[in-house]
Amino acid sequence: MTALVLDGKALAAKLRAEIARQAGALPFTPGLAVVLVGDNPASAVYVRNKERAALGSGIAARTIRFPADTPETRLLAEIAALNADPAIDGILVQMPLPAQIRAMAVIAAIDPEKDVDGFHPLNVGRLALGLAGLVPCTPRAVMRLLDHAGVPLRGARAAVLGRSHIVGRPMAMLLTAADATVTLLHSRSRDLAAECQRAEIVIAATGRAEMVRGAWISPGAVVIDVGINRLGDGRLVGDVAYAECVGHAGAITPVPGGVGPMTIACLLENTLIAAAKLRGR
Ligand code: NDP
C-alpha cells in the first residue's frame, strides 16, 4: 500500500486565496501584529513567513521587534497599546520568549478577542467547553487537512502523541468535539507502539525526530505529522519516520509541505475571524 500524500502546501494556497477574497470584500484592511523578542533564528524565519503570507492575503502585518534583554513590563506595555489599537485585529507573540519574560503573563495580557494564537486562558476554556472562540492554529490546521481528505472522525480511534498546550491538548479537544475516541499520549505513556497500532488516525507532535515507526501504523491509518526537526546534516524531518510509514498508511502528511503551511494559513483565517467580530461584521 502506498499512502495518499496530503499536500498541505496546495491546500494552504487555496485557503490563503479564499482569505484574500474575503479580506478584499471588507471595507477595511484586517491588521495582524507580530511581536518578536530577541534574535532566535528559527523565530525570525517563522515571523518572516507569517508576514509574507499575511501580505499576500490582504492582511496588513506589522512586526514589532524588541531586543533580547527587553523587560517584561516593556512588552506588557506594548501589548496594552496593541489591545487598544483599532487597526490591529490579531496579536501574536512569537515563542519562545527570553527567560526574564513570563510567557503566561504575556499571553494573559492579550485581549482574548485579538488572541489569534488561541493561547489565552479564556480561549482555552472556550475550546474545552465547546464554545466559539479563537482556536490554536496548528490543531485547527490538522482538522482542516483531515476534513479536506474526507477522513471520517465520528467514532474513529485517534492517537495524539504529545500533550503540549499549543498542539497536543487542543488537538485532543477538537477531535473529541468531532466525536473521535481520543487517546492522548505523552512521555510517561506506556507502549506507544501498541496505542498507535489501535488507532485509525495518528497525530504526531512530540518534537522527537522520526520517532513514529512504520510498524506502529496499522494498514490504511491516517498519519498527520506536526513535527519540525532540523537534523545535524541540515535535513528537515517530522516526528514520523516518513519513508517507513508511507508504506503502511492510507494517507500521510509530508514534512515540509504538510501541517506547517496550513498552520500559517489558519493564523490568517483566525485574524479574519477576529477582525469580523471586533469590527462587528
Ligand atoms: P513540546 O515540546 O511543547 O511538547 C512535546 C510533547 O511530546 C510533550 O507533551 C511530551 O510529553 C511529548 N513527548 C516528548 N517526547 C516523547 C516521547 N519520547 N514519547 C512520547 N511523548 C513524548 O512540543 P510542541 O507541542 O510545541 O511541538 C511538537 C512538535 O511540533 C515539534 O516538532 C514542533 O517543532 C512542531 N510544531 C510544528 C508546528 C507546525 O506549524 N507544523 C507548530 C508547532 C509545533 P510530556 O508532556 O510528558 O513532556
mmCIF file of C-alpha atoms and ligand atoms in Angstrom:
data_model
loop_
_atom_site.group_PDB
_atom_site.id
_atom_site.type_symbol
_atom_site.label_atom_id
_atom_site.label_comp_id
_atom_site.label_asym_id
_atom_site.label_seq_id
_atom_site.Cartn_x
_atom_site.Cartn_y
_atom_site.Cartn_z
ATOM 1 C CA MET A 1 0.000 0.000 0.000
ATOM 2 C CA THR A 2 1.252 3.489 -0.775
ATOM 3 C CA ALA A 3 -0.342 6.298 1.141
ATOM 4 C CA LEU A 4 -2.168 9.250 -0.333
ATOM 5 C CA VAL A 5 0.111 12.232 0.363
ATOM 6 C CA LEU A 6 -1.870 15.092 1.889
ATOM 7 C CA ASP A 7 -0.498 18.224 0.224
ATOM 8 C CA GLY A 8 -0.666 20.936 2.876
ATOM 9 C CA LYS A 9 1.129 23.422 0.666
ATOM 10 C CA ALA A 10 -1.516 23.246 -2.062
ATOM 11 C CA LEU A 11 -4.406 23.308 0.420
ATOM 12 C CA ALA A 12 -2.841 26.292 2.215
ATOM 13 C CA ALA A 13 -2.529 28.188 -1.076
ATOM 14 C CA LYS A 14 -6.252 27.607 -1.709
ATOM 15 C CA LEU A 15 -7.153 28.729 1.813
ATOM 16 C CA ARG A 16 -4.971 31.855 1.534
ATOM 17 C CA ALA A 17 -6.633 32.734 -1.791
ATOM 18 C CA GLU A 18 -10.058 32.386 -0.138
ATOM 19 C CA ILE A 19 -8.904 34.578 2.790
ATOM 20 C CA ALA A 20 -7.618 37.197 0.299
ATOM 21 C CA ARG A 21 -11.008 37.139 -1.451
ATOM 22 C CA GLN A 22 -12.879 37.634 1.839
ATOM 23 C CA ALA A 23 -10.443 40.285 3.105
ATOM 24 C CA GLY A 24 -10.749 42.146 -0.205
ATOM 25 C CA ALA A 25 -14.528 42.345 0.225
ATOM 26 C CA LEU A 26 -14.206 44.119 3.597
ATOM 27 C CA PRO A 27 -14.348 47.922 3.845
ATOM 28 C CA PHE A 28 -11.164 47.860 5.966
ATOM 29 C CA THR A 29 -7.842 46.006 5.980
ATOM 30 C CA PRO A 30 -7.530 43.439 8.793
ATOM 31 C CA GLY A 31 -4.389 44.048 10.834
ATOM 32 C CA LEU A 32 -2.066 41.459 12.391
ATOM 33 C CA ALA A 33 0.653 42.455 14.866
ATOM 34 C CA VAL A 34 3.555 40.028 15.273
ATOM 35 C CA VAL A 35 5.802 40.648 18.266
ATOM 36 C CA LEU A 36 9.307 39.201 18.188
ATOM 37 C CA VAL A 37 11.654 39.442 21.167
ATOM 38 C CA GLY A 38 15.316 38.563 20.708
ATOM 39 C CA ASP A 39 17.143 37.086 17.766
ATOM 40 C CA ASN A 40 16.294 33.371 17.735
ATOM 41 C CA PRO A 41 16.967 32.475 14.071
ATOM 42 C CA ALA A 42 14.099 29.930 13.825
ATOM 43 C CA SER A 43 11.656 32.518 15.240
ATOM 44 C CA ALA A 44 12.905 35.100 12.734
ATOM 45 C CA VAL A 45 12.142 32.675 9.878
ATOM 46 C CA TYR A 46 8.656 31.887 11.254
ATOM 47 C CA VAL A 47 7.879 35.590 11.644
ATOM 48 C CA ARG A 48 9.052 36.399 8.110
ATOM 49 C CA ASN A 49 6.881 33.578 6.702
ATOM 50 C CA LYS A 50 3.862 34.848 8.620
ATOM 51 C CA GLU A 51 4.457 38.431 7.433
ATOM 52 C CA ARG A 52 4.785 37.312 3.821
ATOM 53 C CA ALA A 53 1.652 35.136 3.931
ATOM 54 C CA ALA A 54 -0.360 37.940 5.548
ATOM 55 C CA LEU A 55 0.607 40.495 2.924
ATOM 56 C CA GLY A 56 -0.309 38.076 0.119
ATOM 57 C CA SER A 57 -3.736 37.541 1.685
ATOM 58 C CA GLY A 58 -4.806 41.166 2.051
ATOM 59 C CA ILE A 59 -3.931 41.383 5.746
ATOM 60 C CA ALA A 60 -1.700 44.208 6.976
ATOM 61 C CA ALA A 61 1.113 42.678 9.027
ATOM 62 C CA ARG A 62 3.043 44.828 11.488
ATOM 63 C CA THR A 63 6.122 43.237 13.034
ATOM 64 C CA ILE A 64 7.377 44.767 16.255
ATOM 65 C CA ARG A 65 10.912 43.744 17.203
ATOM 66 C CA PHE A 66 12.429 44.011 20.677
ATOM 67 C CA PRO A 67 15.976 43.245 21.853
ATOM 68 C CA ALA A 68 16.545 40.030 23.846
ATOM 69 C CA ASP A 69 17.051 41.957 27.137
ATOM 70 C CA THR A 70 13.654 43.713 26.979
ATOM 71 C CA PRO A 71 11.990 43.764 30.423
ATOM 72 C CA GLU A 72 8.584 42.100 30.798
ATOM 73 C CA THR A 73 6.978 45.446 31.735
ATOM 74 C CA ARG A 74 8.019 46.926 28.374
ATOM 75 C CA LEU A 75 6.486 44.015 26.483
ATOM 76 C CA LEU A 76 3.280 44.231 28.527
ATOM 77 C CA ALA A 77 3.042 47.962 27.736
ATOM 78 C CA GLU A 78 3.314 47.145 24.030
ATOM 79 C CA ILE A 79 0.567 44.506 24.322
ATOM 80 C CA ALA A 80 -1.671 47.055 26.048
ATOM 81 C CA ALA A 81 -1.067 49.525 23.199
ATOM 82 C CA LEU A 82 -1.886 46.865 20.588
ATOM 83 C CA ASN A 83 -5.018 45.852 22.506
ATOM 84 C CA ALA A 84 -6.191 49.471 22.266
ATOM 85 C CA ASP A 85 -5.191 49.958 18.612
ATOM 86 C CA PRO A 86 -8.289 49.838 16.357
ATOM 87 C CA ALA A 87 -6.164 48.971 13.279
ATOM 88 C CA ILE A 88 -4.982 45.735 14.931
ATOM 89 C CA ASP A 89 -7.307 42.714 14.917
ATOM 90 C CA GLY A 90 -4.824 39.979 15.776
ATOM 91 C CA ILE A 91 -1.835 39.893 18.141
ATOM 92 C CA LEU A 92 0.748 37.145 18.076
ATOM 93 C CA VAL A 93 3.775 36.988 20.347
ATOM 94 C CA GLN A 94 6.358 34.649 18.856
ATOM 95 C CA MET A 95 7.524 31.985 21.321
ATOM 96 C CA PRO A 96 9.904 31.163 22.915
ATOM 97 C CA LEU A 97 10.466 34.329 24.952
ATOM 98 C CA PRO A 98 13.695 35.186 26.819
ATOM 99 C CA ALA A 99 13.942 33.871 30.397
ATOM 100 C CA GLN A 100 13.160 37.228 32.106
ATOM 101 C CA ILE A 101 9.698 37.315 30.486
ATOM 102 C CA ARG A 102 6.911 35.047 31.756
ATOM 103 C CA ALA A 103 5.155 33.650 28.681
ATOM 104 C CA MET A 104 1.866 33.153 30.533
ATOM 105 C CA ALA A 105 1.839 36.747 31.826
ATOM 106 C CA VAL A 106 2.213 37.966 28.246
ATOM 107 C CA ILE A 107 -0.424 35.604 26.817
ATOM 108 C CA ALA A 108 -2.887 36.555 29.555
ATOM 109 C CA ALA A 109 -2.348 40.255 28.778
ATOM 110 C CA ILE A 110 -3.515 39.893 25.157
ATOM 111 C CA ASP A 111 -7.136 40.878 24.508
ATOM 112 C CA PRO A 112 -8.795 37.413 24.119
ATOM 113 C CA GLU A 113 -10.681 38.719 21.053
ATOM 114 C CA LYS A 114 -7.309 39.538 19.393
ATOM 115 C CA ASP A 115 -5.613 36.323 20.572
ATOM 116 C CA VAL A 116 -5.136 34.762 17.101
ATOM 117 C CA ASP A 117 -2.868 32.037 18.529
ATOM 118 C CA GLY A 118 -5.735 30.867 20.754
ATOM 119 C CA PHE A 119 -3.454 30.520 23.784
ATOM 120 C CA HIS A 120 -5.262 32.909 26.170
ATOM 121 C CA PRO A 121 -6.847 31.055 29.129
ATOM 122 C CA LEU A 122 -10.285 32.331 28.072
ATOM 123 C CA ASN A 123 -9.937 30.824 24.593
ATOM 124 C CA VAL A 124 -8.523 27.586 26.041
ATOM 125 C CA GLY A 125 -11.575 27.447 28.332
ATOM 126 C CA ARG A 126 -13.938 28.168 25.457
ATOM 127 C CA LEU A 127 -12.398 25.317 23.467
ATOM 128 C CA ALA A 128 -12.696 22.962 26.441
ATOM 129 C CA LEU A 129 -16.371 23.913 26.860
ATOM 130 C CA GLY A 130 -17.170 23.749 23.144
ATOM 131 C CA LEU A 131 -17.900 27.491 22.950
ATOM 132 C CA ALA A 132 -16.974 29.666 19.962
ATOM 133 C CA GLY A 133 -13.545 31.268 20.294
ATOM 134 C CA LEU A 134 -10.166 31.525 18.622
ATOM 135 C CA VAL A 135 -8.686 28.025 18.215
ATOM 136 C CA PRO A 136 -4.893 27.377 18.162
ATOM 137 C CA CYS A 137 -3.624 27.408 14.570
ATOM 138 C CA THR A 138 -1.785 24.071 14.370
ATOM 139 C CA PRO A 139 -4.604 21.824 15.623
ATOM 140 C CA ARG A 140 -7.028 23.848 13.507
ATOM 141 C CA ALA A 141 -4.743 23.166 10.507
ATOM 142 C CA VAL A 142 -4.801 19.430 11.245
ATOM 143 C CA MET A 143 -8.621 19.428 11.422
ATOM 144 C CA ARG A 144 -8.764 21.174 8.048
ATOM 145 C CA LEU A 145 -6.373 18.631 6.497
ATOM 146 C CA LEU A 146 -8.469 15.741 7.865
ATOM 147 C CA ASP A 147 -11.640 17.369 6.592
ATOM 148 C CA HIS A 148 -10.176 18.003 3.153
ATOM 149 C CA ALA A 149 -9.057 14.354 2.928
ATOM 150 C CA GLY A 150 -12.592 13.231 3.848
ATOM 151 C CA VAL A 151 -11.388 11.302 6.909
ATOM 152 C CA PRO A 152 -14.412 10.199 8.978
ATOM 153 C CA LEU A 153 -13.941 11.285 12.605
ATOM 154 C CA ARG A 154 -17.130 10.146 14.322
ATOM 155 C CA GLY A 155 -16.257 7.096 16.420
ATOM 156 C CA ALA A 156 -12.769 6.895 14.892
ATOM 157 C CA ARG A 157 -9.913 5.906 17.195
ATOM 158 C CA ALA A 158 -7.339 8.701 17.204
ATOM 159 C CA ALA A 159 -3.942 8.644 18.936
ATOM 160 C CA VAL A 160 -2.405 12.063 19.641
ATOM 161 C CA LEU A 161 1.282 11.946 20.597
ATOM 162 C CA GLY A 162 2.223 14.987 22.660
ATOM 163 C CA ARG A 163 0.176 16.955 25.233
ATOM 164 C CA SER A 164 1.559 20.477 24.846
ATOM 165 C CA HIS A 165 -0.747 23.454 25.287
ATOM 166 C CA ILE A 166 -0.172 24.604 21.725
ATOM 167 C CA VAL A 167 -0.629 21.319 19.850
ATOM 168 C CA GLY A 168 -1.476 18.048 21.626
ATOM 169 C CA ARG A 169 -4.088 19.149 24.176
ATOM 170 C CA PRO A 170 -6.146 21.418 21.884
ATOM 171 C CA MET A 171 -5.827 18.722 19.190
ATOM 172 C CA ALA A 172 -7.370 16.171 21.550
ATOM 173 C CA MET A 173 -10.170 18.616 22.413
ATOM 174 C CA LEU A 174 -11.019 19.309 18.757
ATOM 175 C CA LEU A 175 -11.028 15.608 17.872
ATOM 176 C CA THR A 176 -13.176 14.837 20.916
ATOM 177 C CA ALA A 177 -15.608 17.582 19.891
ATOM 178 C CA ALA A 178 -15.756 15.915 16.458
ATOM 179 C CA ASP A 179 -16.788 12.632 18.180
ATOM 180 C CA ALA A 180 -13.488 10.779 17.734
ATOM 181 C CA THR A 181 -12.321 8.453 20.508
ATOM 182 C CA VAL A 182 -9.059 10.067 21.544
ATOM 183 C CA THR A 183 -6.007 8.669 23.325
ATOM 184 C CA LEU A 184 -3.630 11.439 24.405
ATOM 185 C CA LEU A 185 -0.090 10.083 24.707
ATOM 186 C CA HIS A 186 2.997 11.679 26.289
ATOM 187 C CA SER A 187 6.462 10.927 27.601
ATOM 188 C CA ARG A 188 5.124 8.872 30.511
ATOM 189 C CA SER A 189 2.747 6.774 28.396
ATOM 190 C CA ARG A 190 3.413 3.040 28.208
ATOM 191 C CA ASP A 191 3.725 1.139 24.931
ATOM 192 C CA LEU A 192 3.263 3.908 22.391
ATOM 193 C CA ALA A 193 3.572 1.406 19.546
ATOM 194 C CA ALA A 194 0.556 -0.627 20.705
ATOM 195 C CA GLU A 195 -1.502 2.528 21.349
ATOM 196 C CA CYS A 196 -0.776 3.778 17.819
ATOM 197 C CA GLN A 197 -1.443 0.376 16.228
ATOM 198 C CA ARG A 198 -5.014 0.529 17.596
ATOM 199 C CA ALA A 199 -5.591 3.958 16.034
ATOM 200 C CA GLU A 200 -7.145 4.802 12.684
ATOM 201 C CA ILE A 201 -5.707 8.320 12.962
ATOM 202 C CA VAL A 202 -2.228 9.017 14.369
ATOM 203 C CA ILE A 203 -1.172 12.613 15.047
ATOM 204 C CA ALA A 204 2.475 13.062 15.989
ATOM 205 C CA ALA A 205 3.545 16.191 17.915
ATOM 206 C CA THR A 206 6.410 15.197 20.202
ATOM 207 C CA GLY A 207 9.352 17.157 18.807
ATOM 208 C CA ARG A 208 11.283 13.849 18.541
ATOM 209 C CA ALA A 209 12.658 13.355 15.036
ATOM 210 C CA GLU A 210 11.177 10.343 13.218
ATOM 211 C CA MET A 211 10.045 8.601 16.428
ATOM 212 C CA VAL A 212 6.817 7.144 14.962
ATOM 213 C CA ARG A 213 7.921 3.982 13.148
ATOM 214 C CA GLY A 214 6.298 2.165 10.252
ATOM 215 C CA ALA A 215 5.413 -0.828 12.460
ATOM 216 C CA TRP A 216 3.317 1.477 14.702
ATOM 217 C CA ILE A 217 0.911 2.256 11.868
ATOM 218 C CA SER A 218 -1.995 -0.068 11.154
ATOM 219 C CA PRO A 219 -2.725 -0.648 7.456
ATOM 220 C CA GLY A 220 -4.669 2.258 5.987
ATOM 221 C CA ALA A 221 -4.382 4.561 9.020
ATOM 222 C CA VAL A 222 -4.183 8.334 8.504
ATOM 223 C CA VAL A 223 -0.888 9.799 9.745
ATOM 224 C CA ILE A 224 -0.533 13.519 10.439
ATOM 225 C CA ASP A 225 2.977 14.712 11.215
ATOM 226 C CA VAL A 226 3.116 18.012 13.105
ATOM 227 C CA GLY A 227 6.817 17.770 13.907
ATOM 228 C CA ILE A 228 9.511 20.039 12.512
ATOM 229 C CA ASN A 229 13.037 18.893 13.399
ATOM 230 C CA ARG A 230 16.328 20.017 11.906
ATOM 231 C CA LEU A 231 18.850 17.138 11.829
ATOM 232 C CA GLY A 232 22.606 17.538 12.218
ATOM 233 C CA ASP A 233 23.051 17.119 8.461
ATOM 234 C CA GLY A 234 20.657 20.017 7.821
ATOM 235 C CA ARG A 235 17.677 17.884 6.736
ATOM 236 C CA LEU A 236 14.215 18.897 7.941
ATOM 237 C CA VAL A 237 12.187 15.913 9.188
ATOM 238 C CA GLY A 238 8.978 15.378 11.117
ATOM 239 C CA ASP A 239 8.175 13.293 14.188
ATOM 240 C CA VAL A 240 7.203 10.434 11.844
ATOM 241 C CA ALA A 241 9.638 8.134 10.007
ATOM 242 C CA TYR A 242 8.036 9.051 6.691
ATOM 243 C CA ALA A 243 9.788 6.505 4.439
ATOM 244 C CA GLU A 244 8.633 3.659 6.725
ATOM 245 C CA CYS A 245 5.105 4.897 7.376
ATOM 246 C CA VAL A 246 4.207 5.812 3.804
ATOM 247 C CA GLY A 247 4.058 2.079 3.004
ATOM 248 C CA HIS A 248 1.523 1.359 5.787
ATOM 249 C CA ALA A 249 -0.641 4.474 5.968
ATOM 250 C CA GLY A 250 -3.737 5.205 3.909
ATOM 251 C CA ALA A 251 -2.844 8.911 3.925
ATOM 252 C CA ILE A 252 0.088 10.870 5.327
ATOM 253 C CA THR A 253 1.331 14.461 5.542
ATOM 254 C CA PRO A 254 4.882 15.230 4.364
ATOM 255 C CA VAL A 255 7.423 17.405 6.207
ATOM 256 C CA PRO A 256 7.910 20.029 4.936
ATOM 257 C CA GLY A 257 4.754 20.807 2.978
ATOM 258 C CA GLY A 258 2.112 19.329 5.295
ATOM 259 C CA VAL A 259 0.891 20.866 8.542
ATOM 260 C CA GLY A 260 3.364 23.815 8.505
ATOM 261 C CA PRO A 261 1.907 25.840 5.612
ATOM 262 C CA MET A 262 -1.627 25.099 6.812
ATOM 263 C CA THR A 263 -0.758 26.444 10.279
ATOM 264 C CA ILE A 264 0.171 29.815 8.779
ATOM 265 C CA ALA A 265 -2.981 29.881 6.628
ATOM 266 C CA CYS A 266 -5.056 29.162 9.756
ATOM 267 C CA LEU A 267 -3.360 32.072 11.539
ATOM 268 C CA LEU A 268 -4.578 34.356 8.762
ATOM 269 C CA GLU A 269 -8.032 32.781 8.968
ATOM 270 C CA ASN A 270 -8.086 33.473 12.723
ATOM 271 C CA THR A 271 -7.126 37.102 12.007
ATOM 272 C CA LEU A 272 -10.052 37.409 9.610
ATOM 273 C CA ILE A 273 -12.424 35.830 12.165
ATOM 274 C CA ALA A 274 -11.159 38.195 14.880
ATOM 275 C CA ALA A 275 -11.497 41.213 12.579
ATOM 276 C CA ALA A 276 -15.060 40.307 11.615
ATOM 277 C CA LYS A 277 -16.050 40.013 15.278
ATOM 278 C CA LEU A 278 -14.177 43.096 16.533
ATOM 279 C CA ARG A 279 -15.451 45.337 13.786
ATOM 280 C CA GLY A 280 -18.968 43.965 14.006
ATOM 281 C CA ARG A 281 -19.435 42.425 10.560
HETATM 282 P P1 NDP B 1 6.551 20.366 23.258
HETATM 283 O O1 NDP B 1 7.994 20.073 23.459
HETATM 284 O O2 NDP B 1 5.917 21.523 23.950
HETATM 285 O O3 NDP B 1 5.711 19.062 23.667
HETATM 286 C C1 NDP B 1 6.109 17.794 23.269
HETATM 287 C C2 NDP B 1 5.145 16.766 23.794
HETATM 288 O O4 NDP B 1 5.583 15.486 23.347
HETATM 289 C C3 NDP B 1 5.066 16.702 25.316
HETATM 290 O O5 NDP B 1 3.733 16.514 25.720
HETATM 291 C C4 NDP B 1 5.915 15.488 25.660
HETATM 292 O O6 NDP B 1 5.476 14.765 26.792
HETATM 293 C C5 NDP B 1 5.723 14.613 24.440
HETATM 294 N N1 NDP B 1 6.884 13.754 24.229
HETATM 295 C C6 NDP B 1 8.188 14.115 24.156
HETATM 296 N N2 NDP B 1 8.958 13.027 23.987
HETATM 297 C C7 NDP B 1 8.137 11.968 23.955
HETATM 298 C C8 NDP B 1 8.331 10.581 23.830
HETATM 299 N N3 NDP B 1 9.559 10.059 23.683
HETATM 300 N N4 NDP B 1 7.255 9.781 23.840
HETATM 301 C C9 NDP B 1 6.006 10.290 23.984
HETATM 302 N N5 NDP B 1 5.757 11.602 24.113
HETATM 303 C C10 NDP B 1 6.806 12.427 24.098
HETATM 304 O O7 NDP B 1 6.356 20.447 21.682
HETATM 305 P P2 NDP B 1 5.220 21.181 20.806
HETATM 306 O O8 NDP B 1 3.897 20.585 21.082
HETATM 307 O O9 NDP B 1 5.411 22.631 20.888
HETATM 308 O O10 NDP B 1 5.698 20.745 19.343
HETATM 309 C C11 NDP B 1 5.707 19.393 18.935
HETATM 310 C C12 NDP B 1 6.328 19.301 17.554
HETATM 311 O O11 NDP B 1 5.546 20.023 16.631
HETATM 312 C C13 NDP B 1 7.726 19.917 17.430
HETATM 313 O O12 NDP B 1 8.466 19.151 16.479
HETATM 314 C C14 NDP B 1 7.477 21.307 16.897
HETATM 315 O O13 NDP B 1 8.582 21.811 16.170
HETATM 316 C C15 NDP B 1 6.314 21.037 15.980
HETATM 317 N N6 NDP B 1 5.423 22.177 15.742
HETATM 318 C C16 NDP B 1 5.023 22.369 14.446
HETATM 319 C C17 NDP B 1 4.148 23.369 14.129
HETATM 320 C C18 NDP B 1 3.709 23.497 12.719
HETATM 321 O O14 NDP B 1 3.231 24.541 12.322
HETATM 322 N N7 NDP B 1 3.833 22.443 11.906
HETATM 323 C C19 NDP B 1 3.647 24.302 15.144
HETATM 324 C C20 NDP B 1 4.041 23.962 16.485
HETATM 325 C C21 NDP B 1 4.915 22.948 16.754
HETATM 326 P P3 NDP B 1 5.467 15.379 28.299
HETATM 327 O O15 NDP B 1 4.278 16.304 28.336
HETATM 328 O O16 NDP B 1 5.295 14.181 29.162
HETATM 329 O O17 NDP B 1 6.777 16.088 28.490
#
